[in-house]
Coordinates of C-alpha atoms and ligand atoms in Angstrom, one line a residue:
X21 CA 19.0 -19.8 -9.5
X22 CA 18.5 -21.4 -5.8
X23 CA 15.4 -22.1 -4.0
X24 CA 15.3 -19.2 -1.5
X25 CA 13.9 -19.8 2.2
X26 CA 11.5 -17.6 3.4
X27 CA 9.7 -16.7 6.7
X28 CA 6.4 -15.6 7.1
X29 CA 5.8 -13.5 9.9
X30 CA 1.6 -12.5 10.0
X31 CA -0.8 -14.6 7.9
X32 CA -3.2 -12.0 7.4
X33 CA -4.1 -11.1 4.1
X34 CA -0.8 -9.8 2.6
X35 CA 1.3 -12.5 4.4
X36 CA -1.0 -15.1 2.9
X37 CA -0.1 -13.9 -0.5
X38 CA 3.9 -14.7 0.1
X39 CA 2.8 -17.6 1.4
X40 CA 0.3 -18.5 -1.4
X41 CA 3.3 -17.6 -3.6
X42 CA 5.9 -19.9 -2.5
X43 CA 3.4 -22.5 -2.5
X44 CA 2.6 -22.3 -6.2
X45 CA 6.1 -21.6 -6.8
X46 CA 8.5 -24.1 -4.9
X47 CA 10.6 -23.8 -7.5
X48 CA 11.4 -20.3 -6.0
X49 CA 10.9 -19.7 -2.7
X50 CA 11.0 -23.1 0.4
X51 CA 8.0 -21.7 3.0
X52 CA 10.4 -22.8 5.9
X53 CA 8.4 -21.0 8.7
X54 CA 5.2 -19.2 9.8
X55 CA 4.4 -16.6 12.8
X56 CA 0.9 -16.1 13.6
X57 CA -0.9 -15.7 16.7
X58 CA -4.4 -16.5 15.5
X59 CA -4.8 -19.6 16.4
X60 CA -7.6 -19.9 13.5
X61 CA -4.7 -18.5 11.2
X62 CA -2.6 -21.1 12.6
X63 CA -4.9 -24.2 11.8
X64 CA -5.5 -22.6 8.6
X65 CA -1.5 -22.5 8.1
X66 CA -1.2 -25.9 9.4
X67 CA -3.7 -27.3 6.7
X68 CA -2.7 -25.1 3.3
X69 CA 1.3 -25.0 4.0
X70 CA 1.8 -28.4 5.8
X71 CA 5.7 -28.3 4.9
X72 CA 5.9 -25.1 7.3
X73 CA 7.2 -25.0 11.3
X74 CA 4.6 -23.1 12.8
X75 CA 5.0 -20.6 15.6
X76 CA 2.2 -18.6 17.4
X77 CA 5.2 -16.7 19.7
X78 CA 7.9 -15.0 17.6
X79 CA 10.5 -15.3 20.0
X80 CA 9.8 -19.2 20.1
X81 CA 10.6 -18.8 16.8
X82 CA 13.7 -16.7 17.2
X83 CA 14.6 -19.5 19.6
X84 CA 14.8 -22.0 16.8
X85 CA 17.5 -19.9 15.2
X86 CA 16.1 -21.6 11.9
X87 CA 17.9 -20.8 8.4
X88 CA 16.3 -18.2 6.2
X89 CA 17.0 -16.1 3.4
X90 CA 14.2 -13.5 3.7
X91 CA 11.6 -13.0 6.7
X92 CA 8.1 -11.0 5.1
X93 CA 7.3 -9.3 7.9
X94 CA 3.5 -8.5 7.3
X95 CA 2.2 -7.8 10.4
X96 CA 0.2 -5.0 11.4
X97 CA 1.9 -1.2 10.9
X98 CA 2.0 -0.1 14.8
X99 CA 3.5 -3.7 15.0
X100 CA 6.8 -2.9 12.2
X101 CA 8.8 -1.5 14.3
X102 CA 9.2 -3.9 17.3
X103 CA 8.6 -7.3 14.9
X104 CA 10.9 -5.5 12.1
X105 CA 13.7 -4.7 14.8
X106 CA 14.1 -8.1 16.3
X107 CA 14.1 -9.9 13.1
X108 CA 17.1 -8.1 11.9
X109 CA 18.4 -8.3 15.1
X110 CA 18.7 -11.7 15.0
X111 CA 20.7 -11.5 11.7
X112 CA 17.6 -12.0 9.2
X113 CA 16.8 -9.5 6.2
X114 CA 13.5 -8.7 5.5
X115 CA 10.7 -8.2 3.2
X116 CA 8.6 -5.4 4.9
X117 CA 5.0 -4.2 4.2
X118 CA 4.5 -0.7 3.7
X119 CA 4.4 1.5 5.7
X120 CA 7.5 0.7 7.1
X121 CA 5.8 2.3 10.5
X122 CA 2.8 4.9 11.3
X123 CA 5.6 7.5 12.8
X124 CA 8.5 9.4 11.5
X125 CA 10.6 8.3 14.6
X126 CA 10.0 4.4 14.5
X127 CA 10.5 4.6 10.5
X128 CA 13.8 6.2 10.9
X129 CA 14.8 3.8 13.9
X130 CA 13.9 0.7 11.8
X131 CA 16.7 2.4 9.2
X132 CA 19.0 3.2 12.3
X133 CA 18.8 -0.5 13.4
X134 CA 19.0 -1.6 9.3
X135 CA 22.2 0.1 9.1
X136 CA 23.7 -1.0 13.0
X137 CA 22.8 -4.9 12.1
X138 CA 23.6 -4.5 8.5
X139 CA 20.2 -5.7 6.6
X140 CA 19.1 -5.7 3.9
X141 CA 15.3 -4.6 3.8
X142 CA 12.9 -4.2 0.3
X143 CA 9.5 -2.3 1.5
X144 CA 6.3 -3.9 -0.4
X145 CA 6.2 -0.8 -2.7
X146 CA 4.3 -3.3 -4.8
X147 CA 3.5 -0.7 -7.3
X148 CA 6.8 0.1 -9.0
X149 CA 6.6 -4.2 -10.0
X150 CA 3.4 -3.7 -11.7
X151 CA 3.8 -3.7 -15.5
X152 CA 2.2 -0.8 -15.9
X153 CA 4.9 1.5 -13.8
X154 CA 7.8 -0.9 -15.1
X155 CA 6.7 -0.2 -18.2
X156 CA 6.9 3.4 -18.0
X157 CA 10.2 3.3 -16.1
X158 CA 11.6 1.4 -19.1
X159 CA 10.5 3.7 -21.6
X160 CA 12.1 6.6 -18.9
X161 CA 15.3 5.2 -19.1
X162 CA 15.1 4.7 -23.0
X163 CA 15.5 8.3 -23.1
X164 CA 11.8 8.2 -25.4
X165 CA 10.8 10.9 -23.5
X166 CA 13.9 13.0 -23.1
X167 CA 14.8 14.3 -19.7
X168 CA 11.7 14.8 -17.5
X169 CA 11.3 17.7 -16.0
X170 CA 7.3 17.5 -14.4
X171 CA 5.0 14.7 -13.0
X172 CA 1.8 14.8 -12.3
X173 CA -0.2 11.8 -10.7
X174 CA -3.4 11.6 -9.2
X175 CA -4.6 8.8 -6.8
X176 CA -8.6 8.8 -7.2
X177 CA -10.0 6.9 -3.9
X178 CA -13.1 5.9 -4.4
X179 CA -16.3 7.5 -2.6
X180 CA -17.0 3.7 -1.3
X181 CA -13.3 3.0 -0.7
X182 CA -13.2 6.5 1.4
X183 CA -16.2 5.4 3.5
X184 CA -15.1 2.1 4.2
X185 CA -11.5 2.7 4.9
X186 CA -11.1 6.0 5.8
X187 CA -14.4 7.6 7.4
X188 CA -15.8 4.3 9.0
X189 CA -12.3 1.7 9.0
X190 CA -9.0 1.2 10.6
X191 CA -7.3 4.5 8.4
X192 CA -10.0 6.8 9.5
X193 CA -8.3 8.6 12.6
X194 CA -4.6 9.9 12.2
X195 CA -3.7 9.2 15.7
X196 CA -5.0 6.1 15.6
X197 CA -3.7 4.6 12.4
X198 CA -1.2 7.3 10.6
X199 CA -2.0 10.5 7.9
X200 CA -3.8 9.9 4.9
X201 CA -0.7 11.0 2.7
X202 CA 0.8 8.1 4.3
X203 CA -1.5 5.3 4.8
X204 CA -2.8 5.7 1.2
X205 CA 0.0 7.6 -0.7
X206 CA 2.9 6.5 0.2
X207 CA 2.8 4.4 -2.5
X208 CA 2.4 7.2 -4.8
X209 CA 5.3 9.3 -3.4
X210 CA 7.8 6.0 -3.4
X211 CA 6.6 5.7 -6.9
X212 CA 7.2 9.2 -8.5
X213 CA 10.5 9.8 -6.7
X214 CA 10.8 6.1 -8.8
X215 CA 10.3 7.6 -11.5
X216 CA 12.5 10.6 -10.9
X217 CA 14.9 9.1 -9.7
X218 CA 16.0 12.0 -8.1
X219 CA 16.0 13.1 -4.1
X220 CA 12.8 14.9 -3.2
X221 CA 14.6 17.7 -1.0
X222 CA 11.0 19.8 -0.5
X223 CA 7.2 19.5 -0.2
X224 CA 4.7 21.7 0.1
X225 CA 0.8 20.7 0.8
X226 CA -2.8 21.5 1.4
X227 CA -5.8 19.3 2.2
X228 CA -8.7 18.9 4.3
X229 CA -11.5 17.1 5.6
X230 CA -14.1 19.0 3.5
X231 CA -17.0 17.0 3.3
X232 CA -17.3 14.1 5.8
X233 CA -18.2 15.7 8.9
X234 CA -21.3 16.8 10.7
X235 CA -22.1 20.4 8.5
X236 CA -23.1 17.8 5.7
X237 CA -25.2 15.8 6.8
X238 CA -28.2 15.3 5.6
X239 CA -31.2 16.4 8.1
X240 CA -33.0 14.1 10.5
X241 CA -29.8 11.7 9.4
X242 CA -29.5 9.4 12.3
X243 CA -26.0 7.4 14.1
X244 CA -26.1 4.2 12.1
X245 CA -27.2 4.1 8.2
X246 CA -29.7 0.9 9.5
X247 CA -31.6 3.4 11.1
X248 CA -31.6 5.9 8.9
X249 CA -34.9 7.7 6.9
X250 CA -32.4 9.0 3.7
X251 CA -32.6 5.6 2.5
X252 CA -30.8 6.6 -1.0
X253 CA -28.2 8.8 0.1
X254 CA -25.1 7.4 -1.7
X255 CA -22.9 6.3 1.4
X256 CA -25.5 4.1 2.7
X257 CA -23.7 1.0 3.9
X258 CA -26.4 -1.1 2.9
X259 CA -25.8 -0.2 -0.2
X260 CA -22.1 0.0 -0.6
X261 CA -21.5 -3.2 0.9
X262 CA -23.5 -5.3 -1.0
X263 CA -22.8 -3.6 -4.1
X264 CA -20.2 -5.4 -6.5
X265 CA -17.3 -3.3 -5.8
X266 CA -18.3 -2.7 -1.8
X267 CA -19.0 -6.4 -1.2
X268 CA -15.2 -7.5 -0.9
X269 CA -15.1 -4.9 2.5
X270 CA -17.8 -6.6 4.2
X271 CA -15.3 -9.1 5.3
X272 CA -14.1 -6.4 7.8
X273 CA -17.3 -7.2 10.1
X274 CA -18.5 -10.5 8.9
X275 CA -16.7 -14.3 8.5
X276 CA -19.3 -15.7 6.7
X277 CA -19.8 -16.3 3.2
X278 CA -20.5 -12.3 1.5
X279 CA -24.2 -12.9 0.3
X280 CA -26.7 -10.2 0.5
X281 CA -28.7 -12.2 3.5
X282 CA -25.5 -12.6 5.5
X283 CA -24.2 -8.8 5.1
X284 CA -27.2 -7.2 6.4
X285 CA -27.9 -9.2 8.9
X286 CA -24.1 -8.8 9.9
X287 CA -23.6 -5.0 9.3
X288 CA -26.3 -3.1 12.0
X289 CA -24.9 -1.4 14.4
X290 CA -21.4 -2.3 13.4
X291 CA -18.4 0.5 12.8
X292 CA -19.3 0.1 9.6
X293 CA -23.2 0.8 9.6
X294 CA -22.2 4.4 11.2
X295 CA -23.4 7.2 9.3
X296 CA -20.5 9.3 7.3
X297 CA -20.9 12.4 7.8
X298 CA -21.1 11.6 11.8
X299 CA -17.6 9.3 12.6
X300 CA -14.8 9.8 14.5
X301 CA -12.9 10.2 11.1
X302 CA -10.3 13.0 11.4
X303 CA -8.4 12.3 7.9
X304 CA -8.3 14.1 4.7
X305 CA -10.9 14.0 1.5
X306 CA -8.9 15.7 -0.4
X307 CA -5.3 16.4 -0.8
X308 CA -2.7 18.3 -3.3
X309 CA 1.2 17.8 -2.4
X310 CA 3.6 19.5 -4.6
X311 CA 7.3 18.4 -4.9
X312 CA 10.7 19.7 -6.2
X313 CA 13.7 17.6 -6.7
X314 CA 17.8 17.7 -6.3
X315 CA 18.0 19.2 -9.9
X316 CA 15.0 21.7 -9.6
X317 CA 12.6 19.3 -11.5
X318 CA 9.1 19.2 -10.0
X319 CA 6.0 17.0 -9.3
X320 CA 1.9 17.3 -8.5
X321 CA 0.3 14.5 -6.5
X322 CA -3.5 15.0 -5.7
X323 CA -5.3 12.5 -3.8
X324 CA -9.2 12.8 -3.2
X325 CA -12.1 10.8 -2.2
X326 CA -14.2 12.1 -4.7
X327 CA -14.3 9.6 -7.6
X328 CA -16.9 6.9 -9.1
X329 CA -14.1 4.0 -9.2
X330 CA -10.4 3.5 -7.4
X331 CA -8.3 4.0 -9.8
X332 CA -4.3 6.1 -10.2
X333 CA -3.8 8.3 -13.1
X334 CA -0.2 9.6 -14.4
X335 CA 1.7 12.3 -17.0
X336 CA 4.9 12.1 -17.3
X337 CA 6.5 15.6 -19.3
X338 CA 9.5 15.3 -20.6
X339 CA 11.5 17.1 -23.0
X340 CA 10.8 15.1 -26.4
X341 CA 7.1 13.8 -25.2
X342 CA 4.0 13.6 -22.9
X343 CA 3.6 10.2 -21.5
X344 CA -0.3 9.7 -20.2
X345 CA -1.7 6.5 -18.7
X346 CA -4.0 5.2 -16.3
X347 CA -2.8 2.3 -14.1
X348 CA -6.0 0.6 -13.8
X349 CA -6.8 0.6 -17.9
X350 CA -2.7 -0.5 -18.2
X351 CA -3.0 1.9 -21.1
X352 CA 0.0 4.2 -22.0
X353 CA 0.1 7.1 -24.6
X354 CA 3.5 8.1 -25.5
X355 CA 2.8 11.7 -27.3
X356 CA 5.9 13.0 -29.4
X357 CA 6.6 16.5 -29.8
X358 CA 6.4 17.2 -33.4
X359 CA 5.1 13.2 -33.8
X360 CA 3.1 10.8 -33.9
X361 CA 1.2 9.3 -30.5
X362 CA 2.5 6.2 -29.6
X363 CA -0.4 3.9 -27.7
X364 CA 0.9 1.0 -25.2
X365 CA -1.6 -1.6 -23.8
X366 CA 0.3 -3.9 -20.4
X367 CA -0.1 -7.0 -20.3
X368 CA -0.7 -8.4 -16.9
X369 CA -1.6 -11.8 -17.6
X370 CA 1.3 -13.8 -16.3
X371 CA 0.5 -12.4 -12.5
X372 CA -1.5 -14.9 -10.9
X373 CA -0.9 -15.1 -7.2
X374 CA -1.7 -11.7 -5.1
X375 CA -3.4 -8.4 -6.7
X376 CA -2.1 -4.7 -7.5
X377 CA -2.5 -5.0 -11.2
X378 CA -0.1 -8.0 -11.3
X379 CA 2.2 -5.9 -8.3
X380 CA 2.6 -8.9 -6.0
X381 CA 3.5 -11.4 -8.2
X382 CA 5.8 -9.5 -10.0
X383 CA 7.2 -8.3 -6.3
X384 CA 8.0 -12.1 -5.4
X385 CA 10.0 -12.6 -8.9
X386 CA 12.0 -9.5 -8.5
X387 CA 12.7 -10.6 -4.7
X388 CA 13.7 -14.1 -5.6
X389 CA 16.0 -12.3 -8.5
X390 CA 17.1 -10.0 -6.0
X391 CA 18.2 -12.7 -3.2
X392 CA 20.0 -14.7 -6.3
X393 CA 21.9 -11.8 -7.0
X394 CA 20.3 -11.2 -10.1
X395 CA 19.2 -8.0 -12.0
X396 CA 16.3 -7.3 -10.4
X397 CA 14.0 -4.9 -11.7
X398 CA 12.2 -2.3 -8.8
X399 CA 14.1 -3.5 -6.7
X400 CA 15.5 -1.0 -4.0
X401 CA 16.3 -1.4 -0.6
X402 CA 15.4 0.9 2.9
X403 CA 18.1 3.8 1.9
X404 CA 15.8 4.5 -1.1
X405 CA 12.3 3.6 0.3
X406 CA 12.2 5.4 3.2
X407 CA 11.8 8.4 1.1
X408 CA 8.9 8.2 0.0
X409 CA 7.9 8.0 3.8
X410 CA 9.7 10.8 4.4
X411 CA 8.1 12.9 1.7
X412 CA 4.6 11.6 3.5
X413 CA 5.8 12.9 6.7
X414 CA 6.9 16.0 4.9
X415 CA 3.4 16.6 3.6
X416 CA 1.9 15.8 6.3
X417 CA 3.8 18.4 8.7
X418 CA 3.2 21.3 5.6
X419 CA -0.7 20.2 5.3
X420 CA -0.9 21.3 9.2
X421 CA 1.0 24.8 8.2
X422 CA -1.1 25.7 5.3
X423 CA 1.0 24.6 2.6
X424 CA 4.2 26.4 4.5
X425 CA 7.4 24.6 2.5
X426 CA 8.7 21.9 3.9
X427 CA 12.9 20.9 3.6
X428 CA 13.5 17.0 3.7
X429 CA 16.4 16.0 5.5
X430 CA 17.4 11.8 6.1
Ligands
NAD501 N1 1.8 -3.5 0.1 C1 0.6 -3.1 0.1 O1 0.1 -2.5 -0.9 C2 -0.3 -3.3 1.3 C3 -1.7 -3.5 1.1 C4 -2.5 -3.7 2.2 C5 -1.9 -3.8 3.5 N2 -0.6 -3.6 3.6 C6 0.1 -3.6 4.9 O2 0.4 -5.0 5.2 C7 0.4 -5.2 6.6 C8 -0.6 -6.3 6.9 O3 -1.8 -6.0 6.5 P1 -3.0 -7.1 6.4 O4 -4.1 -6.5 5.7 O5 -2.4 -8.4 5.9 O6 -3.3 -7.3 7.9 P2 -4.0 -8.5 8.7 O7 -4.5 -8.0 10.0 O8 -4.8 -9.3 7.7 O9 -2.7 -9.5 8.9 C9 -1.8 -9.3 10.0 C10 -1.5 -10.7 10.6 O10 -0.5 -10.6 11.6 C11 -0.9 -11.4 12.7 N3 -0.2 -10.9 13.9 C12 -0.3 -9.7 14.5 N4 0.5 -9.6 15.5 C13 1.2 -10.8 15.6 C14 2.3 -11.2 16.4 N5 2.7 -10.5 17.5 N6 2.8 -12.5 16.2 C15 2.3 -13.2 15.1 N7 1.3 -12.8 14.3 C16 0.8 -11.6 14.5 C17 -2.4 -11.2 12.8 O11 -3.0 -12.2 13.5 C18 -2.8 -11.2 11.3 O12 -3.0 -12.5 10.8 C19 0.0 -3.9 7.2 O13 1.2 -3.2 7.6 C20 -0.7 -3.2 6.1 O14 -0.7 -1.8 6.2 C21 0.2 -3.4 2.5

């Protein structure tokens, strides 16, 4: 297979992955160019991918017309649109992060303008490349299970991950960022109509903000946790942030090295020292989404803030046997009608560039197979993704009726 070229337009965290990719893999994929307008991102780029051109303008790099066979565009979501449109404008195909935009509209004009330029465009679904999922799509399509007929997965937040991301962080207002059924699930819906591999034609959905608002908190409980008497109340940010699974956020509010000294002294009076039950937070705690397909088959998604540790759990019913697993443990349980219980363990060990339970890495092989023309497994392209968005949207609009039905129609 060829060396493929690839752009990487926004070296944030996710774009720094591709890029951390091609370097270990050169084999693979020729870093040809990088877009970044942070010039500390930029001297960053200019010291850990030296063989890059670097542009802090993308239409400088337009300009350049330079030759590549994929551009990762990994900028920020209200960004997609307008960075995702004039890269395929200019005749490039792209890798793009999920979500492919915050807005039913923009995602539908990005396929529009996929279509009018004729792109090809893979969303960073990353969780249909983990083992795990691949692994239960190939024992799917083995016909182990006989025909499925039900789904049920659950996407378990985390009470930290809910209070850093969506009470106190950037997902934490609808208008600002996009619905929670979006932001955080679209990954979920992308993966069971995966697994489906049927149309979703409607959705039906209730949710709320139960808990993280003003009627629970705790009395005498002041703005800004630094200030605050209820010094074990579980959301405390002191706490969460310099906790071992909390401390990895506290780069949203401090550059320096993550020690106990530097957090504390970094966090008071932040965004994220504010007290939860008293944000501007206007997205759901909890949410249950329910989902028929083309050939009447059905599906149950719940997502809710309210668990110890992040992690996805899935059953998959099908005619001949139960599959069970949890994404996070790669265990599967294969559970024959009349038979015996089949018990899988993943192995993830090969993935070692990027995170998702081996997701990324597997992502980058499948795109580099995919540009070579090769088999490549999870691999689909916008036709396909963009309904999972549109299942989000779906939700979304039947959460607002109270569960009222909701047809999908591309
Ligand atoms: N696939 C997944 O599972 C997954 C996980 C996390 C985030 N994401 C998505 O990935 C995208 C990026 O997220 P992130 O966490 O890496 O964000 P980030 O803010 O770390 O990175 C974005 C980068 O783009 C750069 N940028 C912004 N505007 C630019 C412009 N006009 N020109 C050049 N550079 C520009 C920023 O300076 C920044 O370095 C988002 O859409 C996010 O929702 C996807």
């Amino acid at each position: 297979m060829e060396i493929k070229r690839l752009v990487v337009f926004g070296l944030g965290a996710r774009g720094n992955i591709y890029a951390t990719f091609a370097k270990t893999y050169p084999e693979k994929f020729d870093l040809v160019a990088i877009i970044e307008n942070n010039p500390e991102r930029l001297d960053y780029a200019k010291t850990e991918y030296p063989g890059a051109r670097l542009f802090a303008d993308y239409h400088a790099f337009l300009l350049e017309k330079i030759e590549a066979d994929i551009v990762a565009v990994a900028t920020q979501d209200e960004d997609h649109k307008e960075h995702a449109i004039a890269m395929m404008a200019a005749g490039y195909d792209l890798l793009l992060e999920k979500p492919i935009a915050n807005h039913k509209e923009e995602c539908l004009e990005i396929y529009e303008a996929s279509k009018r330029y004729d792109r090809k465009v893979i969303v960073c679904h990353v969780l249909r490349y983990t083992p795990f999922y691949s692994t239960v799509k190939r024992i799917i399509d083995s016909g182990k299970l006989g025909e499925v007929i039900t789904i049920h997965a659950s996407e378990n937040v985390g009470y930290y991950h809910q209070a850093h991301s969506f009470i106190r962080g950037p997902w934490r207002n609808k208008a600002q960022s996009s619905p929670m059924i979006l932001a955080k699930c679209c990954h979920d819906m992308d993966i069971i109509r995966y697994l489906m591999g049927e149309e979703c034609v409607s959705v039906s959905s209730y949710g709320d903000l139960f808990y993280f608002n003003e009627a629970h908190a705790p009395k005498g409980a002041t703005a800004y946790c630094s200030d605050c008497p209820h010094t074990d109340c579980i959301y405390k940010a002191q706490t969460i942030y310099t906790s071992e699974v909390g401390r990895f956020f506290a780069s949203y509010f401090t550059t320096k090295e993550r020690t106990d000294e530097n957090i504390l002294g970094d966090l008071p009076k932040t965004q994220y020292d504010r007290c939860v039950f008293g944000c501007d937070n206007d997205v759901v705690d909890h949410q249950v989404t329910i989902m028929q397909f083309a050939k009447g088959k059905t599906a149950c998604h719940t997502m809710t803030a309210f668990s110890k540790e992040i992690y996805r759990d899935l059953k998959v019913h099908g005619t001949k046997a139960e599959l069970v697993g949890v994404v996070e443990k790669n265990s599967i349980e294969i559970r024959y009608f009349g038979g015996e219980t089949e018990k899988i363990t993943v192995d993830i060990s090969a993935a070692n560039v990027g995170g998702h339970m081996g997701g990324d890495y597997f992502m980058m092989n499948s795109l580099y197979r995919a540009l070579n023309g090769e088999v490549a497994e999870g691999v689909t392209f916008l036709d396909v993704s963009i309904d999972s968005h549109l299942m989000s949207f779906a939700a979304e609009e039947s959460r607002m009726n109270n569960g009222g039905t909701c047809k999908i129609n591309k």
